[in-house]
PDB file of C-alpha atoms in Angstrom:
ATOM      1  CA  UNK A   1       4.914  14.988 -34.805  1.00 94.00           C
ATOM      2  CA  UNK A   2       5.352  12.962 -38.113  1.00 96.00           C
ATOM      3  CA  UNK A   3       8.309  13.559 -40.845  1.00 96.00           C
ATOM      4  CA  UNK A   4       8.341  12.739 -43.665  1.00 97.00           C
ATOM      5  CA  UNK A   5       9.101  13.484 -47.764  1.00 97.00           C
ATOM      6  CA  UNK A   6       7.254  15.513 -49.691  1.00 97.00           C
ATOM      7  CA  UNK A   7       5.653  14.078 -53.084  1.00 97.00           C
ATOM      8  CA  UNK A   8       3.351  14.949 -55.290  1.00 97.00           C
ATOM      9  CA  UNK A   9       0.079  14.781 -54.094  1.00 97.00           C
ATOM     10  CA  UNK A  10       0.866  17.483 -51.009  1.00 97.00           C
ATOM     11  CA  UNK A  11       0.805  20.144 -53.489  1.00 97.00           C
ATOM     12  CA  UNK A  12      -2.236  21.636 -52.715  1.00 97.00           C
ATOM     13  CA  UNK A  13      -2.457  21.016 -49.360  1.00 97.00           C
ATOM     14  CA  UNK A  14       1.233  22.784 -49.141  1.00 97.00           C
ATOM     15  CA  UNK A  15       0.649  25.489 -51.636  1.00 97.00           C
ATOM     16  CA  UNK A  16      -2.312  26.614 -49.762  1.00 97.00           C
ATOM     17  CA  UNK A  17      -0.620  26.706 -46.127  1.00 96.00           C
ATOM     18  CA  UNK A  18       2.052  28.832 -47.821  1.00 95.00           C
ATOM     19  CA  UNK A  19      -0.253  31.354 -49.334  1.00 94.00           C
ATOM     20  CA  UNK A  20      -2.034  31.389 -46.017  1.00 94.00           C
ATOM     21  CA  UNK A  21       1.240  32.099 -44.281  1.00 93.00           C
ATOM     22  CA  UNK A  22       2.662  34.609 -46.532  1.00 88.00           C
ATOM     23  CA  UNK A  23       3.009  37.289 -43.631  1.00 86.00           C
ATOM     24  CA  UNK A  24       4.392  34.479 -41.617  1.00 84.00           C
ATOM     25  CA  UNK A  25       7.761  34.798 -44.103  1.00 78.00           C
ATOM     26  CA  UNK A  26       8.318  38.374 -44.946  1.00 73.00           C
ATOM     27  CA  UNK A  27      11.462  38.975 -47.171  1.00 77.00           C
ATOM     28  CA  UNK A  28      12.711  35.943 -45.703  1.00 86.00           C
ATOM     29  CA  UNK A  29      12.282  33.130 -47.882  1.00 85.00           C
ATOM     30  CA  UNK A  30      10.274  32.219 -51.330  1.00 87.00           C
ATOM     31  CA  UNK A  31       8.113  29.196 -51.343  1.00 92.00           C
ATOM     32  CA  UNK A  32       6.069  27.936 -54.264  1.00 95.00           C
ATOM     33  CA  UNK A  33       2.103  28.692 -54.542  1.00 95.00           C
ATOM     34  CA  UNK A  34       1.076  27.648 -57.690  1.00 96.00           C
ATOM     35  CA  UNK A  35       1.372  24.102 -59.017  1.00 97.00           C
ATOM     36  CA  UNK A  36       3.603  25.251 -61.669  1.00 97.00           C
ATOM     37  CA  UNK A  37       6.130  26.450 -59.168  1.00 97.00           C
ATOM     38  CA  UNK A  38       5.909  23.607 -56.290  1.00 97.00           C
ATOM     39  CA  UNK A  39       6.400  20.881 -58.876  1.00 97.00           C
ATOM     40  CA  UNK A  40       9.785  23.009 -59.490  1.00 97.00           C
ATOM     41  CA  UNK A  41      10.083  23.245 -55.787  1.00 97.00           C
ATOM     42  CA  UNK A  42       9.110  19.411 -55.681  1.00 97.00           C
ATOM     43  CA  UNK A  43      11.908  18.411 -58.776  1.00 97.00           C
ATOM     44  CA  UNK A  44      15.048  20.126 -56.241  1.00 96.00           C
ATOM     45  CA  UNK A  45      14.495  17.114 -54.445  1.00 97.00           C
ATOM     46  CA  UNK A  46      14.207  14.220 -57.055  1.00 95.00           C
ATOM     47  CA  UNK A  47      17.678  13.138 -56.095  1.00 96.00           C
ATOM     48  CA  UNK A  48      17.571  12.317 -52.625  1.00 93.00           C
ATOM     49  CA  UNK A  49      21.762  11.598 -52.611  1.00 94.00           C
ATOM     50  CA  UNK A  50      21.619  15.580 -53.267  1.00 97.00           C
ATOM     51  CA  UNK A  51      18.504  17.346 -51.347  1.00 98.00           C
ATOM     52  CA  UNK A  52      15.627  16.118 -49.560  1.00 98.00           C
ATOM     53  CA  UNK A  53      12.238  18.206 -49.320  1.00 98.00           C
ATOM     54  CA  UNK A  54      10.606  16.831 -46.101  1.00 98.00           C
ATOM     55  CA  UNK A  55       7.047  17.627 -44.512  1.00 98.00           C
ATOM     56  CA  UNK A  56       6.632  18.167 -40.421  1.00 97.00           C
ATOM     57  CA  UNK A  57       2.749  16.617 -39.732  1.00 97.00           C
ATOM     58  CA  UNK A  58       0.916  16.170 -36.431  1.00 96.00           C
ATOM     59  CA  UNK A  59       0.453  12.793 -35.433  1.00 94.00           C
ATOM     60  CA  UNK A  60      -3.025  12.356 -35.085  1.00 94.00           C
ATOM     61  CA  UNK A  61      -3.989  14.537 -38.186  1.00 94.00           C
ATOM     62  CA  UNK A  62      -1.262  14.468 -40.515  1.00 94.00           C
ATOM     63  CA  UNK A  63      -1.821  17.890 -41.421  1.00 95.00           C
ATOM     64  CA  UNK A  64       1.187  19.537 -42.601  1.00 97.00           C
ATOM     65  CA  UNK A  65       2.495  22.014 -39.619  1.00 97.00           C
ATOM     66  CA  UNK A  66       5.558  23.151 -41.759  1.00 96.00           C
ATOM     67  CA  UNK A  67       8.573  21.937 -44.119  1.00 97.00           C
ATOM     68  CA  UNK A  68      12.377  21.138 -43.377  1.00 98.00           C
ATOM     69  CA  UNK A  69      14.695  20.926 -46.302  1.00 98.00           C
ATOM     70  CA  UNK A  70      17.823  18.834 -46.682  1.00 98.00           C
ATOM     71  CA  UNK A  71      19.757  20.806 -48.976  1.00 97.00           C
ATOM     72  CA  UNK A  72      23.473  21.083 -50.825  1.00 97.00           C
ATOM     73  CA  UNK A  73      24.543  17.574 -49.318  1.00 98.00           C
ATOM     74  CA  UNK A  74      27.770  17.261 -49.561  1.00 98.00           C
ATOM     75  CA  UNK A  75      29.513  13.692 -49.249  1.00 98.00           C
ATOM     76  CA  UNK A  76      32.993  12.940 -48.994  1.00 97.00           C
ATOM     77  CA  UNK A  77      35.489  14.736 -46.430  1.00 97.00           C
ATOM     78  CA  UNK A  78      32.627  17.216 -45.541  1.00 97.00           C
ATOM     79  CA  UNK A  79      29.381  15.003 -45.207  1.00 98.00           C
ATOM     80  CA  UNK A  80      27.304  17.885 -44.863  1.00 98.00           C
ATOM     81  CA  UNK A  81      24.191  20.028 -45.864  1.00 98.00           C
ATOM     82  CA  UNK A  82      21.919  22.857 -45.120  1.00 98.00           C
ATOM     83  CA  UNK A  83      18.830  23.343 -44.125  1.00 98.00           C
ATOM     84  CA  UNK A  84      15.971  25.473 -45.033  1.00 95.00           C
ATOM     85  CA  UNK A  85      12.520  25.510 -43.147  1.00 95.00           C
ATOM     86  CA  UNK A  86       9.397  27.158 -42.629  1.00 94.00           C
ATOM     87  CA  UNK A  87       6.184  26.519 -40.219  1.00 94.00           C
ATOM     88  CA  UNK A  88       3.066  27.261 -41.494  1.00 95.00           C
ATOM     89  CA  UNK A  89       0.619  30.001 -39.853  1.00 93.00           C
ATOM     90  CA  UNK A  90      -1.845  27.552 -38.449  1.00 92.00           C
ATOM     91  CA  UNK A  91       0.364  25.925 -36.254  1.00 92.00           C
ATOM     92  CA  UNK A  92       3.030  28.381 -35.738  1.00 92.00           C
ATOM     93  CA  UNK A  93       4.416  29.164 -32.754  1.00 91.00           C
ATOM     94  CA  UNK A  94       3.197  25.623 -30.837  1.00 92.00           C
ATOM     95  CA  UNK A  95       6.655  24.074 -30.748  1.00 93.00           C
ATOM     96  CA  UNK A  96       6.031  21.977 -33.730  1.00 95.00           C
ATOM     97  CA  UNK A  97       8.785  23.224 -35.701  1.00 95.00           C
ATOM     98  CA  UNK A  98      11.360  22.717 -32.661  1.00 96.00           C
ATOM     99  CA  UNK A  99       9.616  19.076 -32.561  1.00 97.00           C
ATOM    100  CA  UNK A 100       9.676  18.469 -36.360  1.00 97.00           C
ATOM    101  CA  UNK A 101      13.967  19.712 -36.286  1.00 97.00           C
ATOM    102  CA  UNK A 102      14.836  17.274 -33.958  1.00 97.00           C
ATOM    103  CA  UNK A 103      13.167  14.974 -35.794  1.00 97.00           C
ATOM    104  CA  UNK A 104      15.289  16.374 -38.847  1.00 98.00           C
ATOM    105  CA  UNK A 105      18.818  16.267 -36.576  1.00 98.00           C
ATOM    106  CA  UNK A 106      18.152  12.941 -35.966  1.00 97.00           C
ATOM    107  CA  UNK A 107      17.496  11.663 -39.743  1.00 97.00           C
ATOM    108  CA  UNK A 108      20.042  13.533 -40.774  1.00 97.00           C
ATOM    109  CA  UNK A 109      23.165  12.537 -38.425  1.00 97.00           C
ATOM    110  CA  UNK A 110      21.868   8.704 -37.682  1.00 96.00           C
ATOM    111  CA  UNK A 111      20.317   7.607 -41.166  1.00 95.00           C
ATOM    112  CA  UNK A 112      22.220  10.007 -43.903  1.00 97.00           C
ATOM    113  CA  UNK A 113      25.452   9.576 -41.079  1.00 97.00           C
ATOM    114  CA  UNK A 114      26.151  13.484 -42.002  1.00 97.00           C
ATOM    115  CA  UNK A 115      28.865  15.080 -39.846  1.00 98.00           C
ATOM    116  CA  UNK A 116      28.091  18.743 -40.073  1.00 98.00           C
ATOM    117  CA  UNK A 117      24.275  20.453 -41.119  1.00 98.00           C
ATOM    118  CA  UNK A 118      23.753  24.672 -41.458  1.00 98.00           C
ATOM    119  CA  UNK A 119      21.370  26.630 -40.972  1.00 98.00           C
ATOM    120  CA  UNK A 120      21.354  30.183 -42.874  1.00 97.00           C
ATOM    121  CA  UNK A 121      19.456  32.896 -41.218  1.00 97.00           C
ATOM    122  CA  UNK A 122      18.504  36.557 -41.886  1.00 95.00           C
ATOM    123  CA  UNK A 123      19.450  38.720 -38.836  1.00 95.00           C
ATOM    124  CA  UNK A 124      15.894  39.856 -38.624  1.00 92.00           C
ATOM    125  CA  UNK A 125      14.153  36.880 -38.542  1.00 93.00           C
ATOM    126  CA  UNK A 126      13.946  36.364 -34.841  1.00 93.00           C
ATOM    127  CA  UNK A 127      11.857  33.139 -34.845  1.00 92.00           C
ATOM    128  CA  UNK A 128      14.267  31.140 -36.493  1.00 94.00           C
ATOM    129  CA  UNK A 129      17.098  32.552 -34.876  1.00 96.00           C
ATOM    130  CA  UNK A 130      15.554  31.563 -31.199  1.00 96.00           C
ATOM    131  CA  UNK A 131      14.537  28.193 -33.171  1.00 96.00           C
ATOM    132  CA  UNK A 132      18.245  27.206 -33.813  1.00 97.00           C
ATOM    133  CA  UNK A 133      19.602  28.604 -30.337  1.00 97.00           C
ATOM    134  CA  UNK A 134      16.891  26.453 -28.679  1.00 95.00           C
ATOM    135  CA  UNK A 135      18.144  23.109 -30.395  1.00 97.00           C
ATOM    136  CA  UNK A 136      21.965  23.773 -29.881  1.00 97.00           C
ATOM    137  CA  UNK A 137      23.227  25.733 -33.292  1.00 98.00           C
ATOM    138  CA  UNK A 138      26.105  27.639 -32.530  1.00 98.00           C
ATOM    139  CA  UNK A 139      26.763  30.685 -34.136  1.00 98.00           C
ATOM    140  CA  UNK A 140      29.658  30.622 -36.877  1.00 97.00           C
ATOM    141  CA  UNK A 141      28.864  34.578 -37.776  1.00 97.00           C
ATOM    142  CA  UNK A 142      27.111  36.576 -40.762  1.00 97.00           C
ATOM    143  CA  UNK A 143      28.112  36.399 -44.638  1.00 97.00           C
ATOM    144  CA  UNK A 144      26.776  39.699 -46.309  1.00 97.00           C
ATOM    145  CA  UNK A 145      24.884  39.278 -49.441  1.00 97.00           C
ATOM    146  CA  UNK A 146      25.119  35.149 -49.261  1.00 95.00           C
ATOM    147  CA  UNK A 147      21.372  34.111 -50.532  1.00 93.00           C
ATOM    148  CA  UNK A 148      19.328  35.686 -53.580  1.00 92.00           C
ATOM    149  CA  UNK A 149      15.809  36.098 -51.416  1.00 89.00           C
ATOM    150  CA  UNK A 150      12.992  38.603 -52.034  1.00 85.00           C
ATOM    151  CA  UNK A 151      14.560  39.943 -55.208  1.00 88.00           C
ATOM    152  CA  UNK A 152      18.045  40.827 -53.506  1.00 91.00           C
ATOM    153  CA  UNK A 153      21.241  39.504 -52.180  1.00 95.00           C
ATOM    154  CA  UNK A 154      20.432  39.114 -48.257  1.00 94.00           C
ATOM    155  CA  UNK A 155      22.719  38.923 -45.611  1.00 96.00           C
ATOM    156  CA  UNK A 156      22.494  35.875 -43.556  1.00 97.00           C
ATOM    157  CA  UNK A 157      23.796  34.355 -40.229  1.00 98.00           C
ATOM    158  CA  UNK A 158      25.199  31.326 -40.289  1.00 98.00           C
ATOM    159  CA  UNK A 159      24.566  28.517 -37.712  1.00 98.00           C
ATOM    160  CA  UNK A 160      25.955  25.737 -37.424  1.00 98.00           C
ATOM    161  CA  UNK A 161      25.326  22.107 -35.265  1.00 98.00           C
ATOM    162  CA  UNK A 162      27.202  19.185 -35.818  1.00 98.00           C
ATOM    163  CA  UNK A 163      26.367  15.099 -34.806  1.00 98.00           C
ATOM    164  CA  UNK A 164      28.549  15.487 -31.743  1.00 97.00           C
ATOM    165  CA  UNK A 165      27.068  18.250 -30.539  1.00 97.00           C
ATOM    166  CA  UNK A 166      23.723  17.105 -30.660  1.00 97.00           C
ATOM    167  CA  UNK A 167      24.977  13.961 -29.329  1.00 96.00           C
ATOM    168  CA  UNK A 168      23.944  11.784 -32.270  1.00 95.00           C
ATOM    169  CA  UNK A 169      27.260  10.279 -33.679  1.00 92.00           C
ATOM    170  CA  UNK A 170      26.832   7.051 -36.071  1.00 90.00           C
ATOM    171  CA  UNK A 171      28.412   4.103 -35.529  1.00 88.00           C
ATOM    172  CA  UNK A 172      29.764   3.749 -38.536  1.00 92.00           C
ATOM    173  CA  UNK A 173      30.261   6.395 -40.683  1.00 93.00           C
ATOM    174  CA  UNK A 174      29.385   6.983 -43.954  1.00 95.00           C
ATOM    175  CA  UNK A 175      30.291   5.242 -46.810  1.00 95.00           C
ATOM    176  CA  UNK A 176      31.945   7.825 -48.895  1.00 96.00           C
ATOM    177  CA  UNK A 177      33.849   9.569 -45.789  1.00 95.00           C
ATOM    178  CA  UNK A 178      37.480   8.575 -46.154  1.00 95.00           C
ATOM    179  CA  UNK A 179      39.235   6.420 -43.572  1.00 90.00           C
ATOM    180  CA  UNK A 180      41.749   8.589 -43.308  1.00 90.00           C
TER     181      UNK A 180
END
């Protein structure tokens, strides 16, 4: 597996793996399938000190196999973010995602030195929930009505993993985290 960030010209590669994978999502989360909408998608990204919108590929390929989001980073005292993902339905199921969010955990605590990343997660969706268990997430509990998804206010889990627990604590940290 391959990460990397997502640009312009994987629009229609990425707006056709999410139509195909529509069922795949449910009520659980809104990605963009027309141009229009991923180059809205694309623009949540365009400051990468805020949000970064990054693409899991295979290796030999470099088809797309799903997408990890960066999102909400917050610097300072918290240095951290969330994270928002989905696999798409031609690889689902393989592992890749598990692969490409290791990847992710790895970027994220060694190279952006963040402390703390979330994961929000609808009680029913069960593949995302054994996804995060799988890579160490602890459970911090559920927040009724936290995210707008689906055209209502859905309750979510909330699952949490920091750089010690996964064993990936910078050296230094990072540059806007106070000394003291």
């Amino acid at each position: 597996m391959t990460l990397r960030r997502m640009t312009v010209d994987d629009q229609d590669e990425f707006t056709e793996l999410v139509r195909a994978s529509a069922d795949l999502y449910g009520p659980y989360m809104s990605l963009p399938t027309t141009p229009q909408d991923f180059h809205a998608f694309l623009g949540k990204f365009a400051d990468p000190l805020l949000a970064e919108g990054l693409v899991v590929c295979l290796r030999d390929t470099g088809a797309m196999a799903g997408n990890i989001n960066i999102n909400s980073i917050i610097r300072g005292r918290a240095q951290t973010a969330s994270l928002g993902y989905a696999a798409f339905a031609p690889t689902a199921g393989q592992g890749y995602m598990s692969e490409g969010l290791r990847l992710v955990l790895r970027y994220a605590f060694e190279e952006l030195r963040l402390h703390r990343l979330e994961a929000q997660i609808q009680p029913g969706n069960q593949a995302s929930l054994k996804l995060v268990q799988r890579l160490g997430f602890r459970s911090e509990g559920c927040s009724p009505e936290l995210l707008f998804i689906d055209g209502a206010w859905r309750d979510h889990e909330r699952w949490v993993i920091t750089n010690a627990m996964a064993g990936m604590v910078p050296s230094e940290p990072h540059p806007t985290q106070p000394a003291r």
